[in-house]
């Protein structure tokens, strides 16, 4: 496991109480993104180990908008749904009555039947997931990026992917994989009823039906950063071979029925950290790429309608991505950040060079968060 791979919120230091002032610009963007209105029922779902200052910042931001705020602390969720007794059925009942859910769980939705996307879609709540990102650092960095500017990046990226027939991803480590016959999750601003989205806002998601090529694992949910070369072969969107030593064995044990490629995401947010953050934070950094493998059914088939209970995300920090042969990301550099319309919009918040600088260590001043 490398220095950026944590097992849970227990691995992350707590923030000082006065740091809540630095978290409020990010908490404000949470409220804007979910369109919290006066009188709405807001549920903050948190784990026992989440930083109280983060919960307080979210609760204060919702209360400032005259929403009714409720905080529910639960035991941690398990990866892959290994603990099938979690979460309590109480959560489903509370979720059904909420207008907005802010989930601060570490694993949460992808790994749980009761919070999976199909269940979210049945409810009226607008569901925002801070999975692995309910931290002071995440709220003080990527969450500060102006919402309108992010929406502009997301709309442009979504349009390019929607018009494409092929996406190819390569890395210096040897990954070379091509996606065809895919659909995007679409561009939505802000959230609507029954919708789930991650936070900080970070990228464009797509779902391929044809994926072919080789993945060289740099970091994954199951293996961390492997100590030895670990490769995955994909043919027609199904994993056909896993090669390596210890990490390969761990991957096979995690999903004995095998894997298919469930989804992939291209990072768009230049202020999300790519250094020092958790995996689900770093994946959203502008120019990053990740994909999610999931378990095949007992019949050996892919099925996106429910949780596979073996979801394994693979992170690639500095990929090169082409869309129909045209460069989209070059060695981790997102070309959209140089788009004249994006730079013009960025200039309405502050210096475009500051707003769109993807240096992972340069924190955006709070005064550039909104007009």
Tab-separated table of C-alpha atoms in Angstrom:
chain	number	residue	atom	x	y	z
A	1	UNK	CA	0.000	0.000	0.000
A	2	UNK	CA	1.381	3.398	-0.872
A	3	UNK	CA	1.247	6.593	1.133
A	4	UNK	CA	-1.997	7.785	-0.444
A	5	UNK	CA	-3.921	4.546	0.118
A	6	UNK	CA	-5.990	4.515	3.312
A	7	UNK	CA	-8.176	1.740	4.667
A	8	UNK	CA	-10.803	3.988	6.241
A	9	UNK	CA	-11.391	7.386	7.842
A	10	UNK	CA	-9.532	5.993	10.858
A	11	UNK	CA	-6.319	6.541	8.869
A	12	UNK	CA	-6.954	10.263	8.350
A	13	UNK	CA	-6.005	12.904	10.955
A	14	UNK	CA	-8.743	15.101	12.415
A	15	UNK	CA	-8.831	18.812	11.633
A	16	UNK	CA	-8.577	21.545	14.254
A	17	UNK	CA	-11.974	23.006	15.305
A	18	UNK	CA	-11.198	26.491	13.966
A	19	UNK	CA	-10.495	25.034	10.519
A	20	UNK	CA	-14.241	24.995	9.869
A	21	UNK	CA	-13.794	28.500	8.461
A	22	UNK	CA	-11.637	27.033	5.688
A	23	UNK	CA	-14.254	24.361	4.913
A	24	UNK	CA	-17.254	26.646	4.439
A	25	UNK	CA	-16.567	27.590	0.773
A	26	UNK	CA	-16.610	23.878	-0.066
A	27	UNK	CA	-19.664	23.283	2.116
A	28	UNK	CA	-21.381	26.165	0.308
A	29	UNK	CA	-20.746	24.413	-3.017
A	30	UNK	CA	-22.281	21.226	-1.591
A	31	UNK	CA	-25.499	23.168	-0.944
A	32	UNK	CA	-25.451	24.759	-4.389
A	33	UNK	CA	-24.794	21.435	-6.108
A	34	UNK	CA	-27.691	19.748	-4.296
A	35	UNK	CA	-29.904	22.875	-4.476
A	36	UNK	CA	-30.843	22.695	-0.790
A	37	UNK	CA	-33.865	24.903	-0.119
A	38	UNK	CA	-35.534	26.252	3.020
A	39	UNK	CA	-37.708	23.719	4.818
A	40	UNK	CA	-36.198	20.657	3.086
A	41	UNK	CA	-35.268	17.554	5.048
A	42	UNK	CA	-31.501	17.075	4.834
A	43	UNK	CA	-29.948	13.820	6.056
A	44	UNK	CA	-26.204	13.814	6.722
A	45	UNK	CA	-25.207	10.152	6.782
A	46	UNK	CA	-21.867	9.743	8.474
A	47	UNK	CA	-19.677	6.999	9.872
A	48	UNK	CA	-18.477	7.014	13.463
A	49	UNK	CA	-14.937	7.796	12.337
A	50	UNK	CA	-15.677	10.855	10.136
A	51	UNK	CA	-14.111	14.132	11.245
A	52	UNK	CA	-16.721	16.026	13.346
A	53	UNK	CA	-15.554	19.337	11.874
A	54	UNK	CA	-16.544	18.123	8.390
A	55	UNK	CA	-19.994	17.096	9.623
A	56	UNK	CA	-20.380	20.417	11.418
A	57	UNK	CA	-19.466	22.368	8.268
A	58	UNK	CA	-22.059	20.512	6.188
A	59	UNK	CA	-24.716	20.845	8.897
A	60	UNK	CA	-24.025	24.561	9.343
A	61	UNK	CA	-24.215	25.213	5.593
A	62	UNK	CA	-27.570	23.423	5.360
A	63	UNK	CA	-28.928	25.121	8.469
A	64	UNK	CA	-27.928	28.522	7.086
A	65	UNK	CA	-30.325	27.839	4.197
A	66	UNK	CA	-33.089	27.113	6.738
A	67	UNK	CA	-33.196	23.404	5.935
A	68	UNK	CA	-34.124	20.819	8.577
A	69	UNK	CA	-30.840	19.045	9.317
A	70	UNK	CA	-30.566	15.483	10.629
A	71	UNK	CA	-27.296	13.668	11.324
A	72	UNK	CA	-27.142	9.864	11.460
A	73	UNK	CA	-23.897	8.123	12.452
A	74	UNK	CA	-23.539	4.467	11.460
A	75	UNK	CA	-20.812	1.798	11.699
A	76	UNK	CA	-18.435	1.700	8.719
A	77	UNK	CA	-19.525	-0.103	5.562
A	78	UNK	CA	-17.445	-2.987	4.264
A	79	UNK	CA	-15.816	-3.205	0.853
A	80	UNK	CA	-17.630	-5.482	-1.542
A	81	UNK	CA	-20.583	-5.851	0.802
A	82	UNK	CA	-18.722	-8.503	2.795
A	83	UNK	CA	-20.758	-7.576	5.870
A	84	UNK	CA	-24.199	-8.174	4.371
A	85	UNK	CA	-25.981	-7.093	7.579
A	86	UNK	CA	-25.025	-3.465	6.965
A	87	UNK	CA	-26.526	-0.978	6.805
A	88	UNK	CA	-29.494	-1.221	9.149
A	89	UNK	CA	-32.954	-1.225	7.496
A	90	UNK	CA	-33.571	1.955	9.495
A	91	UNK	CA	-31.466	3.771	6.930
A	92	UNK	CA	-33.823	2.915	4.065
A	93	UNK	CA	-36.777	4.300	6.006
A	94	UNK	CA	-34.967	7.557	6.773
A	95	UNK	CA	-33.700	7.847	3.192
A	96	UNK	CA	-37.279	7.571	1.934
A	97	UNK	CA	-38.289	10.704	3.859
A	98	UNK	CA	-35.283	12.876	2.980
A	99	UNK	CA	-35.155	15.549	0.304
A	100	UNK	CA	-31.357	15.570	0.266
A	101	UNK	CA	-28.869	12.946	1.483
A	102	UNK	CA	-25.231	13.875	2.050
A	103	UNK	CA	-23.401	10.586	2.474
A	104	UNK	CA	-20.015	10.708	4.209
A	105	UNK	CA	-19.434	6.944	4.155
A	106	UNK	CA	-16.130	5.423	3.048
A	107	UNK	CA	-17.530	2.612	0.839
A	108	UNK	CA	-21.253	3.273	0.919
A	109	UNK	CA	-23.347	3.096	-2.209
A	110	UNK	CA	-21.418	0.936	-4.686
A	111	UNK	CA	-20.933	-1.783	-2.076
A	112	UNK	CA	-24.348	-1.846	-0.382
A	113	UNK	CA	-27.713	-3.199	-1.550
A	114	UNK	CA	-29.733	-0.664	0.456
A	115	UNK	CA	-27.846	2.362	-0.868
A	116	UNK	CA	-27.087	1.166	-4.385
A	117	UNK	CA	-27.945	3.400	-7.327
A	118	UNK	CA	-31.143	1.544	-8.210
A	119	UNK	CA	-32.420	2.174	-4.673
A	120	UNK	CA	-31.415	5.851	-4.855
A	121	UNK	CA	-33.392	6.203	-8.097
A	122	UNK	CA	-36.560	4.965	-6.352
A	123	UNK	CA	-36.488	7.783	-3.800
A	124	UNK	CA	-37.215	11.499	-4.044
A	125	UNK	CA	-33.923	12.447	-2.429
A	126	UNK	CA	-31.067	14.119	-4.241
A	127	UNK	CA	-28.148	11.976	-3.126
A	128	UNK	CA	-24.616	13.386	-2.861
A	129	UNK	CA	-21.788	11.017	-1.962
A	130	UNK	CA	-18.599	12.159	-0.284
A	131	UNK	CA	-17.209	8.619	-0.488
A	132	UNK	CA	-13.686	8.763	0.972
A	133	UNK	CA	-13.844	12.568	0.622
A	134	UNK	CA	-15.577	13.628	3.848
A	135	UNK	CA	-12.302	15.186	4.942
A	136	UNK	CA	-11.178	18.697	5.726
A	137	UNK	CA	-8.581	18.577	2.937
A	138	UNK	CA	-11.126	17.582	0.282
A	139	UNK	CA	-13.531	20.350	1.330
A	140	UNK	CA	-10.709	22.903	1.352
A	141	UNK	CA	-9.330	22.000	-2.096
A	142	UNK	CA	-11.391	20.426	-4.899
A	143	UNK	CA	-14.691	21.418	-3.293
A	144	UNK	CA	-13.759	25.094	-3.681
A	145	UNK	CA	-13.622	24.927	-7.467
A	146	UNK	CA	-16.417	27.164	-8.825
A	147	UNK	CA	-19.538	25.156	-9.581
A	148	UNK	CA	-20.382	27.024	-12.800
A	149	UNK	CA	-16.854	26.525	-14.106
A	150	UNK	CA	-16.990	22.809	-13.360
A	151	UNK	CA	-20.347	22.486	-15.122
A	152	UNK	CA	-18.831	24.111	-18.214
A	153	UNK	CA	-15.954	21.604	-18.222
A	154	UNK	CA	-18.332	18.685	-17.662
A	155	UNK	CA	-20.683	19.812	-20.453
A	156	UNK	CA	-17.842	20.094	-22.965
A	157	UNK	CA	-16.310	16.762	-21.986
A	158	UNK	CA	-19.677	14.991	-22.057
A	159	UNK	CA	-20.446	16.365	-25.510
A	160	UNK	CA	-17.110	15.149	-26.880
A	161	UNK	CA	-17.569	11.655	-25.454
A	162	UNK	CA	-21.196	11.421	-26.550
A	163	UNK	CA	-20.187	12.151	-30.155
A	164	UNK	CA	-17.287	9.682	-30.154
A	165	UNK	CA	-17.089	6.044	-31.164
A	166	UNK	CA	-13.770	5.113	-29.530
A	167	UNK	CA	-11.773	6.068	-26.427
A	168	UNK	CA	-8.220	4.805	-26.018
A	169	UNK	CA	-6.235	4.994	-22.768
A	170	UNK	CA	-2.494	4.366	-22.536
A	171	UNK	CA	0.037	4.857	-19.729
A	172	UNK	CA	3.811	4.825	-19.363
A	173	UNK	CA	3.475	1.639	-17.274
A	174	UNK	CA	2.024	-0.262	-20.239
A	175	UNK	CA	-1.751	0.064	-20.030
A	176	UNK	CA	-3.344	0.103	-23.485
A	177	UNK	CA	-7.116	-0.310	-23.513
A	178	UNK	CA	-9.818	0.772	-25.953
A	179	UNK	CA	-13.489	1.427	-25.163
A	180	UNK	CA	-16.267	1.231	-27.749
A	181	UNK	CA	-20.067	1.219	-27.709
A	182	UNK	CA	-20.359	3.350	-24.578
A	183	UNK	CA	-22.862	5.725	-23.021
A	184	UNK	CA	-22.192	8.642	-20.678
A	185	UNK	CA	-24.118	9.395	-17.496
A	186	UNK	CA	-25.010	12.762	-18.974
A	187	UNK	CA	-24.513	16.327	-17.779
A	188	UNK	CA	-26.733	17.399	-14.886
A	189	UNK	CA	-26.739	20.771	-13.162
A	190	UNK	CA	-27.787	20.768	-10.387
A	191	UNK	CA	-28.964	17.436	-8.916
A	192	UNK	CA	-32.541	16.297	-9.394
A	193	UNK	CA	-34.780	13.877	-7.493
A	194	UNK	CA	-33.525	10.297	-7.478
A	195	UNK	CA	-30.091	11.307	-8.730
A	196	UNK	CA	-26.771	10.180	-7.213
A	197	UNK	CA	-23.554	12.115	-7.750
A	198	UNK	CA	-20.102	12.092	-6.120
A	199	UNK	CA	-18.468	15.076	-4.443
A	200	UNK	CA	-16.247	16.954	-4.939
A	201	UNK	CA	-17.608	17.133	-8.479
A	202	UNK	CA	-14.894	15.714	-10.596
A	203	UNK	CA	-15.470	13.993	-13.907
A	204	UNK	CA	-17.429	12.496	-16.746
A	205	UNK	CA	-18.527	8.892	-16.267
A	206	UNK	CA	-19.105	6.444	-19.104
A	207	UNK	CA	-20.291	2.863	-19.432
A	208	UNK	CA	-18.721	0.769	-22.205
A	209	UNK	CA	-20.148	-2.427	-23.662
A	210	UNK	CA	-16.979	-3.256	-25.577
A	211	UNK	CA	-13.590	-2.962	-23.885
A	212	UNK	CA	-10.414	-4.607	-25.163
A	213	UNK	CA	-6.795	-4.404	-24.136
A	214	UNK	CA	-4.364	-4.613	-21.244
A	215	UNK	CA	-4.449	-2.908	-17.848
A	216	UNK	CA	-1.249	-2.602	-15.844
A	217	UNK	CA	-2.403	-1.987	-12.279
A	218	UNK	CA	-0.841	1.091	-10.711
A	219	UNK	CA	-3.262	1.199	-7.776
A	220	UNK	CA	-6.568	-0.511	-7.091
A	221	UNK	CA	-9.130	-0.761	-4.311
A	222	UNK	CA	-8.199	-4.393	-3.666
A	223	UNK	CA	-4.432	-4.356	-4.067
A	224	UNK	CA	-3.269	-0.864	-3.231
A	225	UNK	CA	-0.069	-0.291	-5.220
A	226	UNK	CA	1.218	-3.769	-6.150
A	227	UNK	CA	4.796	-4.602	-5.254
A	228	UNK	CA	5.122	-6.610	-8.461
A	229	UNK	CA	3.792	-6.211	-12.031
A	230	UNK	CA	0.081	-7.051	-12.145
A	231	UNK	CA	-1.851	-7.112	-15.405
A	232	UNK	CA	-5.475	-7.580	-16.406
A	233	UNK	CA	-6.587	-8.534	-19.909
A	234	UNK	CA	-10.016	-7.441	-21.152
A	235	UNK	CA	-11.847	-8.884	-24.139
A	236	UNK	CA	-15.301	-7.642	-25.123
A	237	UNK	CA	-15.670	-5.949	-21.708
A	238	UNK	CA	-14.924	-9.085	-19.661
A	239	UNK	CA	-11.687	-9.839	-17.773
A	240	UNK	CA	-10.099	-12.841	-19.461
A	241	UNK	CA	-6.806	-13.036	-17.560
A	242	UNK	CA	-5.175	-11.706	-14.378
A	243	UNK	CA	-1.397	-12.137	-14.235
A	244	UNK	CA	1.061	-11.412	-11.439
A	245	UNK	CA	1.949	-12.601	-7.971
A	246	UNK	CA	0.318	-11.651	-4.649
A	247	UNK	CA	-1.840	-8.820	-6.022
A	248	UNK	CA	-3.193	-11.044	-8.799
A	249	UNK	CA	-4.181	-13.634	-6.211
A	250	UNK	CA	-5.921	-10.952	-4.145
A	251	UNK	CA	-7.919	-9.847	-7.181
A	252	UNK	CA	-9.008	-13.408	-7.962
A	253	UNK	CA	-10.070	-14.031	-4.367
A	254	UNK	CA	-12.050	-10.785	-4.247
A	255	UNK	CA	-14.279	-11.933	-7.104
A	256	UNK	CA	-14.122	-15.706	-7.612
A	257	UNK	CA	-16.825	-15.487	-10.325
A	258	UNK	CA	-14.675	-13.153	-12.411
A	259	UNK	CA	-14.982	-9.514	-13.478
A	260	UNK	CA	-16.413	-7.268	-16.138
A	261	UNK	CA	-15.779	-3.565	-16.688
A	262	UNK	CA	-18.655	-1.668	-15.119
A	263	UNK	CA	-17.705	1.948	-15.779
A	264	UNK	CA	-14.881	4.427	-16.263
A	265	UNK	CA	-14.309	8.088	-15.402
A	266	UNK	CA	-12.155	10.909	-16.750
A	267	UNK	CA	-11.166	13.491	-14.115
A	268	UNK	CA	-11.962	17.162	-14.805
A	269	UNK	CA	-11.446	19.136	-11.563
A	270	UNK	CA	-7.996	20.812	-11.468
A	271	UNK	CA	-8.262	21.636	-7.750
A	272	UNK	CA	-8.904	18.091	-6.558
A	273	UNK	CA	-5.720	16.739	-5.010
A	274	UNK	CA	-3.753	14.120	-6.912
A	275	UNK	CA	-1.147	13.906	-4.170
A	276	UNK	CA	-1.940	12.852	-0.625
A	277	UNK	CA	-5.651	12.226	-1.167
A	278	UNK	CA	-7.663	9.039	-1.028
A	279	UNK	CA	-8.306	7.080	-4.210
A	280	UNK	CA	-11.871	8.353	-4.644
A	281	UNK	CA	-10.559	11.902	-4.277
A	282	UNK	CA	-7.595	11.589	-6.636
A	283	UNK	CA	-9.672	9.981	-9.378
A	284	UNK	CA	-11.447	13.316	-9.917
A	285	UNK	CA	-8.278	15.323	-10.566
A	286	UNK	CA	-8.165	16.950	-14.004
A	287	UNK	CA	-6.294	14.553	-16.293
A	288	UNK	CA	-6.678	11.460	-14.117
A	289	UNK	CA	-8.513	8.299	-15.151
A	290	UNK	CA	-10.045	5.392	-13.323
A	291	UNK	CA	-12.244	2.435	-14.090
A	292	UNK	CA	-14.363	0.120	-12.005
A	293	UNK	CA	-14.366	-3.641	-12.363
A	294	UNK	CA	-17.265	-5.571	-10.839
A	295	UNK	CA	-18.295	-9.177	-10.299
A	296	UNK	CA	-19.976	-11.253	-12.956
A	297	UNK	CA	-23.269	-12.909	-12.032
A	298	UNK	CA	-23.416	-16.562	-11.005
A	299	UNK	CA	-24.173	-17.273	-14.670
A	300	UNK	CA	-20.946	-15.512	-15.667
A	301	UNK	CA	-22.682	-12.453	-17.152
A	302	UNK	CA	-22.243	-8.683	-16.634
A	303	UNK	CA	-25.180	-6.991	-14.895
A	304	UNK	CA	-25.201	-3.267	-14.076
A	305	UNK	CA	-28.706	-3.326	-12.551
A	306	UNK	CA	-27.442	-4.161	-9.050
A	307	UNK	CA	-24.247	-4.261	-6.974
A	308	UNK	CA	-21.744	-6.936	-7.944
A	309	UNK	CA	-20.300	-6.920	-4.405
A	310	UNK	CA	-16.776	-7.067	-5.770
A	311	UNK	CA	-16.316	-3.531	-7.045
A	312	UNK	CA	-12.643	-2.771	-7.640
A	313	UNK	CA	-11.610	0.694	-8.810
A	314	UNK	CA	-8.287	1.072	-10.615
A	315	UNK	CA	-6.559	4.454	-10.556
A	316	UNK	CA	-4.285	5.940	-13.242
A	317	UNK	CA	-2.839	9.329	-12.287
A	318	UNK	CA	-1.133	10.356	-15.566
A	319	UNK	CA	-2.772	8.666	-18.549
A	320	UNK	CA	-2.810	9.642	-22.188
A	321	UNK	CA	-6.335	9.523	-23.646
A	322	UNK	CA	-7.465	9.964	-27.227
A	323	UNK	CA	-11.063	10.299	-28.410
A	324	UNK	CA	-11.464	9.021	-31.956
A	325	UNK	CA	-7.724	9.537	-32.341
A	326	UNK	CA	-7.756	13.153	-31.121
A	327	UNK	CA	-5.725	13.914	-27.966
A	328	UNK	CA	-7.931	14.633	-24.952
A	329	UNK	CA	-5.425	14.059	-22.134
A	330	UNK	CA	-1.662	13.982	-22.662
A	331	UNK	CA	0.411	12.420	-19.866
A	332	UNK	CA	-2.099	13.624	-17.280
A	333	UNK	CA	-2.659	17.076	-18.844
A	334	UNK	CA	-6.310	17.795	-19.609
A	335	UNK	CA	-6.446	19.820	-22.818
A	336	UNK	CA	-9.885	21.242	-21.959
A	337	UNK	CA	-8.191	23.490	-19.396
A	338	UNK	CA	-6.732	25.397	-22.352
A	339	UNK	CA	-10.093	25.857	-24.107
A	340	UNK	CA	-10.662	29.617	-24.798
A	341	UNK	CA	-14.290	29.542	-23.599
A	342	UNK	CA	-13.277	27.778	-20.379
A	343	UNK	CA	-10.506	30.299	-19.761
A	344	UNK	CA	-12.875	33.202	-20.412
A	345	UNK	CA	-15.359	31.853	-17.877
A	346	UNK	CA	-12.568	31.199	-15.361
A	347	UNK	CA	-11.491	34.829	-15.668
A	348	UNK	CA	-14.868	35.930	-14.288
A	349	UNK	CA	-13.907	34.345	-10.953
A	350	UNK	CA	-10.252	35.389	-10.847
A	351	UNK	CA	-7.020	34.908	-12.802
A	352	UNK	CA	-7.602	32.043	-15.251
A	353	UNK	CA	-4.053	30.810	-14.712
A	354	UNK	CA	-4.848	30.377	-11.013
A	355	UNK	CA	-8.312	28.857	-11.438
A	356	UNK	CA	-7.180	26.311	-14.038
A	357	UNK	CA	-3.729	25.470	-12.681
A	358	UNK	CA	-3.788	21.715	-12.077
A	359	UNK	CA	-0.788	21.726	-9.725
A	360	UNK	CA	-2.123	19.390	-6.980
A	361	UNK	CA	-0.436	21.390	-4.220
A	362	UNK	CA	-1.762	24.851	-5.101
A	363	UNK	CA	-4.918	25.536	-3.077
A	364	UNK	CA	-7.468	27.853	-4.678
A	365	UNK	CA	-7.984	31.039	-2.608
A	366	UNK	CA	-11.508	31.064	-1.185
A	367	UNK	CA	-12.288	34.449	-2.750
A	368	UNK	CA	-12.164	32.835	-6.217
A	369	UNK	CA	-14.807	30.240	-5.329
A	370	UNK	CA	-17.742	32.270	-6.636
A	371	UNK	CA	-18.521	35.575	-8.314
